[in-house]
Short mmCIF file of C-alpha atoms in Angstrom, two decimals:
data_model
loop_
_atom_site.label_atom_id
_atom_site.label_comp_id
_atom_site.label_asym_id
_atom_site.label_seq_id
_atom_site.Cartn_x
_atom_site.Cartn_y
_atom_site.Cartn_z
CA MET A 1 108.16 -101.64 -35.33
CA SER A 2 110.49 -100.39 -32.63
CA GLY A 3 114.22 -99.86 -32.85
CA VAL A 4 116.91 -97.29 -33.46
CA SER A 5 115.71 -94.56 -35.78
CA SER A 6 117.72 -93.23 -38.70
CA ALA A 7 118.52 -90.13 -36.65
CA ASP A 8 120.18 -92.17 -33.90
CA GLY A 9 123.19 -93.38 -35.85
CA PRO A 10 124.04 -96.89 -36.99
CA ALA A 11 121.19 -99.38 -37.09
CA ASP A 12 120.98 -101.56 -34.00
CA VAL A 13 122.87 -104.80 -34.70
CA ARG A 14 120.72 -107.19 -32.72
CA GLU A 15 117.50 -105.75 -34.14
CA VAL A 16 118.83 -105.99 -37.69
CA VAL A 17 119.96 -109.59 -37.09
CA SER A 18 116.55 -110.47 -35.62
CA ARG A 19 114.57 -108.97 -38.47
CA LEU A 20 116.77 -110.43 -41.19
CA ARG A 21 116.46 -113.84 -39.52
CA ALA A 22 112.68 -113.51 -39.68
CA GLU A 23 112.81 -112.30 -43.29
CA TYR A 24 115.23 -115.00 -44.46
CA PRO A 25 114.82 -117.91 -42.01
CA ARG A 26 116.91 -120.27 -44.11
CA ALA A 27 120.23 -118.53 -44.51
CA ARG A 28 122.05 -120.35 -47.28
CA THR A 29 124.21 -119.63 -50.27
CA GLU A 30 122.37 -119.56 -53.59
CA LEU A 31 125.12 -121.63 -55.18
CA ASP A 32 124.18 -125.26 -55.80
CA PHE A 33 126.60 -127.85 -54.39
CA ARG A 34 126.71 -131.33 -52.88
CA ASP A 35 130.00 -131.29 -50.99
CA ALA A 36 132.90 -129.08 -49.96
CA PHE A 37 134.72 -129.50 -53.27
CA GLU A 38 131.72 -128.47 -55.35
CA LEU A 39 131.11 -125.47 -53.07
CA LEU A 40 134.75 -124.42 -53.36
CA VAL A 41 134.79 -124.67 -57.16
CA ALA A 42 131.41 -122.95 -57.51
CA THR A 43 132.52 -120.10 -55.27
CA VAL A 44 135.73 -119.64 -57.25
CA LEU A 45 133.69 -119.58 -60.46
CA SER A 46 131.25 -117.02 -59.03
CA ALA A 47 133.83 -114.21 -59.20
CA GLN A 48 132.58 -111.47 -61.54
CA THR A 49 129.40 -113.33 -62.44
CA THR A 50 126.13 -114.37 -60.80
CA ASP A 51 125.30 -117.45 -58.75
CA ALA A 52 122.51 -118.25 -61.22
CA ARG A 53 124.97 -118.37 -64.11
CA VAL A 54 127.35 -120.55 -62.13
CA ASN A 55 124.47 -122.91 -61.29
CA SER A 56 123.71 -123.19 -65.01
CA VAL A 57 127.13 -124.73 -65.78
CA THR A 58 128.18 -126.65 -62.68
CA PRO A 59 125.83 -129.63 -63.17
CA GLU A 60 127.57 -130.50 -66.43
CA LEU A 61 131.00 -129.63 -65.02
CA PHE A 62 130.66 -131.95 -62.02
CA GLU A 63 128.93 -134.70 -63.99
CA ARG A 64 131.72 -134.87 -66.57
CA TRP A 65 134.58 -134.37 -64.10
CA PRO A 66 133.44 -135.45 -60.62
CA GLY A 67 135.60 -134.61 -57.66
CA PRO A 68 139.15 -133.24 -57.71
CA GLU A 69 140.44 -136.42 -59.37
CA GLY A 70 138.17 -135.94 -62.37
CA LEU A 71 138.73 -132.23 -62.77
CA ALA A 72 142.50 -132.45 -62.28
CA GLY A 73 142.79 -134.66 -65.36
CA ALA A 74 140.35 -132.74 -67.54
CA ASP A 75 141.20 -131.32 -70.95
CA PRO A 76 141.36 -127.52 -70.44
CA ALA A 77 139.74 -126.88 -73.81
CA GLU A 78 136.75 -129.04 -72.89
CA VAL A 79 136.36 -127.39 -69.49
CA GLU A 80 136.60 -124.01 -71.19
CA GLN A 81 133.65 -124.88 -73.42
CA VAL A 82 131.51 -125.82 -70.43
CA LEU A 83 132.40 -122.55 -68.66
CA LYS A 84 132.25 -120.37 -71.75
CA SER A 85 128.94 -118.70 -70.86
CA LEU A 86 130.47 -117.29 -67.66
CA GLY A 87 133.04 -115.27 -69.59
CA MET A 88 136.81 -115.58 -69.29
CA GLY A 89 136.49 -119.26 -70.16
CA PRO A 90 140.23 -120.02 -70.55
CA THR A 91 141.11 -118.30 -67.28
CA ARG A 92 138.30 -119.97 -65.32
CA ALA A 93 139.11 -123.40 -66.77
CA ALA A 94 142.80 -123.11 -65.94
CA ARG A 95 141.96 -121.88 -62.43
CA VAL A 96 139.63 -124.70 -61.42
CA ILE A 97 141.88 -127.38 -62.93
CA ALA A 98 144.85 -125.97 -61.03
CA LEU A 99 142.70 -125.87 -57.91
CA ALA A 100 141.78 -129.54 -58.25
CA ARG A 101 145.41 -130.53 -58.83
CA ALA A 102 146.56 -128.56 -55.79
CA LEU A 103 143.93 -130.23 -53.61
CA LEU A 104 145.21 -133.64 -54.71
CA ALA A 105 148.87 -132.74 -54.32
CA ASP A 106 148.65 -130.90 -51.00
CA HIS A 107 145.57 -132.25 -49.24
CA GLY A 108 144.87 -135.72 -50.60
CA GLY A 109 141.87 -134.42 -52.51
CA GLU A 110 140.16 -133.14 -49.36
CA VAL A 111 139.07 -129.51 -48.88
CA PRO A 112 140.86 -128.27 -45.73
CA ASP A 113 139.10 -126.38 -42.96
CA ASP A 114 142.07 -124.07 -42.60
CA GLN A 115 142.20 -120.43 -43.67
CA ASP A 116 145.85 -120.30 -44.71
CA ALA A 117 145.68 -123.63 -46.53
CA LEU A 118 142.61 -122.56 -48.48
CA GLU A 119 144.05 -119.17 -49.42
CA ALA A 120 147.16 -120.92 -50.73
CA LEU A 121 145.04 -122.74 -53.35
CA PRO A 122 144.77 -121.31 -56.89
CA GLY A 123 141.89 -118.86 -57.25
CA VAL A 124 140.99 -118.88 -53.55
CA GLY A 125 140.98 -115.63 -51.59
CA ARG A 126 139.81 -114.66 -48.15
CA LYS A 127 136.12 -114.33 -49.08
CA THR A 128 136.02 -117.68 -50.90
CA ALA A 129 137.70 -119.41 -47.97
CA PHE A 130 135.25 -117.79 -45.57
CA VAL A 131 132.29 -118.99 -47.66
CA VAL A 132 133.54 -122.58 -47.70
CA ARG A 133 134.49 -122.65 -44.04
CA GLY A 134 131.30 -120.87 -42.98
CA VAL A 135 128.76 -122.68 -45.15
CA HIS A 136 130.25 -126.18 -45.23
CA PHE A 137 132.27 -126.40 -42.01
CA GLY A 138 129.94 -124.31 -39.86
CA ARG A 139 132.40 -121.60 -38.84
CA SER A 140 131.17 -118.14 -37.87
CA LEU A 141 132.79 -115.94 -40.52
CA LEU A 142 131.76 -112.71 -42.21
CA ALA A 143 132.30 -113.15 -45.95
CA VAL A 144 132.22 -109.64 -47.43
CA ASP A 145 131.10 -109.13 -51.02
CA THR A 146 129.63 -106.12 -52.82
CA HIS A 147 126.17 -106.72 -51.32
CA VAL A 148 127.47 -106.92 -47.74
CA THR A 149 129.55 -103.79 -48.33
CA ARG A 150 126.58 -101.86 -49.74
CA VAL A 151 124.03 -102.88 -47.09
CA ALA A 152 126.47 -102.43 -44.19
CA GLY A 153 127.30 -98.97 -45.51
CA ARG A 154 123.66 -97.94 -45.78
CA LEU A 155 123.01 -99.24 -42.27
CA GLY A 156 125.78 -96.99 -40.98
CA TRP A 157 127.92 -99.94 -39.91
CA THR A 158 130.94 -98.92 -41.98
CA ARG A 159 132.23 -96.02 -44.03
CA SER A 160 134.62 -98.15 -46.03
CA ARG A 161 134.24 -99.96 -49.32
CA GLN A 162 137.29 -102.14 -48.73
CA ALA A 163 136.35 -105.70 -47.78
CA ARG A 164 138.81 -106.11 -44.91
CA ALA A 165 137.82 -102.77 -43.39
CA VAL A 166 134.11 -103.58 -43.74
CA GLU A 167 134.76 -106.92 -42.05
CA ARG A 168 136.57 -105.26 -39.15
CA ASP A 169 133.91 -102.55 -38.73
CA VAL A 170 130.97 -104.98 -38.69
CA ILE A 171 132.73 -107.41 -36.37
CA ALA A 172 133.54 -104.56 -33.99
CA LEU A 173 129.82 -103.72 -33.80
CA VAL A 174 128.95 -107.39 -33.26
CA GLU A 175 131.56 -107.67 -30.51
CA GLY A 176 129.97 -104.63 -28.90
CA VAL A 177 126.77 -106.61 -28.31
CA VAL A 178 128.54 -109.93 -27.65
CA PRO A 179 131.01 -109.02 -24.89
CA ASP A 180 132.73 -112.42 -24.79
CA ALA A 181 132.89 -112.79 -28.58
CA GLY A 182 136.67 -112.66 -28.62
CA GLU A 183 137.14 -115.42 -26.04
CA GLY A 184 137.60 -119.13 -26.63
CA ASP A 185 138.97 -121.06 -29.58
CA ALA A 186 137.33 -118.87 -32.22
CA GLY A 187 138.86 -115.75 -30.72
CA GLU A 188 142.31 -117.35 -30.87
CA ALA A 189 141.91 -118.38 -34.50
CA ASP A 190 141.13 -116.02 -37.36
CA ALA A 191 140.26 -112.39 -36.68
CA GLY A 192 137.03 -112.86 -38.63
CA GLU A 193 135.68 -115.62 -36.40
CA ILE A 194 133.32 -115.22 -33.46
CA ASP A 195 132.08 -117.87 -31.06
CA ALA A 196 128.89 -119.28 -32.53
CA GLY A 197 127.27 -120.09 -29.18
CA ALA A 198 123.57 -119.77 -28.50
CA GLU A 199 123.86 -116.17 -27.30
CA SER A 200 126.19 -114.96 -30.04
CA ILE A 201 125.62 -113.68 -33.54
CA ASP A 202 126.45 -116.15 -36.29
CA LEU A 203 128.53 -114.14 -38.74
CA THR A 204 128.06 -116.66 -41.55
CA ALA A 205 124.28 -116.44 -41.28
CA LEU A 206 124.50 -112.65 -41.02
CA SER A 207 126.61 -112.34 -44.17
CA LEU A 208 124.33 -114.70 -46.11
CA ARG A 209 121.26 -112.71 -45.07
CA LEU A 210 122.91 -109.38 -45.91
CA ILE A 211 123.71 -110.80 -49.36
CA LEU A 212 120.13 -111.96 -49.89
CA HIS A 213 118.80 -108.61 -48.68
CA GLY A 214 121.17 -106.75 -51.00
CA ARG A 215 120.05 -108.80 -53.96
CA ARG A 216 116.32 -108.65 -53.33
CA VAL A 217 115.61 -105.39 -51.49
CA CYS A 218 118.62 -103.16 -50.84
CA THR A 219 119.71 -103.14 -54.46
CA ALA A 220 122.50 -100.99 -55.83
CA ARG A 221 120.09 -98.92 -57.92
CA SER A 222 116.67 -97.87 -56.66
CA PRO A 223 116.61 -99.78 -53.37
CA HIS A 224 113.12 -100.79 -52.26
CA CYS A 225 113.19 -98.87 -48.97
CA THR A 226 109.41 -98.74 -48.54
CA GLU A 227 109.29 -102.54 -48.68
CA CYS A 228 112.29 -103.07 -46.40
CA THR A 229 111.93 -104.73 -43.01
CA LEU A 230 114.71 -102.46 -41.75
CA THR A 231 113.20 -99.20 -42.97
CA ASP A 232 112.72 -97.62 -39.52
CA LEU A 233 116.21 -98.66 -38.39
CA CYS A 234 118.27 -97.72 -41.40
CA PRO A 235 119.95 -94.31 -41.71
CA ARG A 236 120.06 -94.92 -45.48
CA ILE A 237 123.61 -93.66 -45.86
CA GLY A 238 124.26 -92.78 -49.49
CA VAL A 239 120.67 -93.34 -50.60
CA ALA A 240 119.14 -90.40 -52.45
CA ALA A 241 116.07 -88.96 -50.80
#
């Protein structure tokens, strides 16, 4: 393999994107969902737990209370029982019921493709909104979680562990290889968006692939560097020799 060596500073963005695309050709969230509402609820539920655990409870949740109309009228105690295995059952139940009610009251039951409107909903923060807008609505957005933070740090793309700072640092590197990234409608919208044209880097796909890579290869403990497709590019910041 050719590319930027670990001695040359941060790993080359385009080479990393190319190799991760080859490694994970189908960039998708590991949460199971059928529509924007189910993706939104599942993403809210995924806080402080795993996607696999969320997937183990959402089939029953959405079968018993389909759509925002069903969940808005649900008995909190019954929802709590369904979500019990995720931990913090009462809190999670109250949160998703409030979310469903807010969608009905403020958006006619439809999930909005609007950052501010999504972040105004109960339990929805910047990352959750980015996931929904990126995965369902096709926006180019870098959703930063612990995996993205860890992998970006080891690649030398950021020195921060704060999500907003990691987002800014990675986007700055992407903009460095996509000179017109800040132009057009995406540039005038949210600071985390970049034009998803044919020559640009899709931030949603990049974040999904960084997450997959962090889960499967670049793990928090004992990363599998010898098996990593980025091994000759990565400066391995913070990884013990």
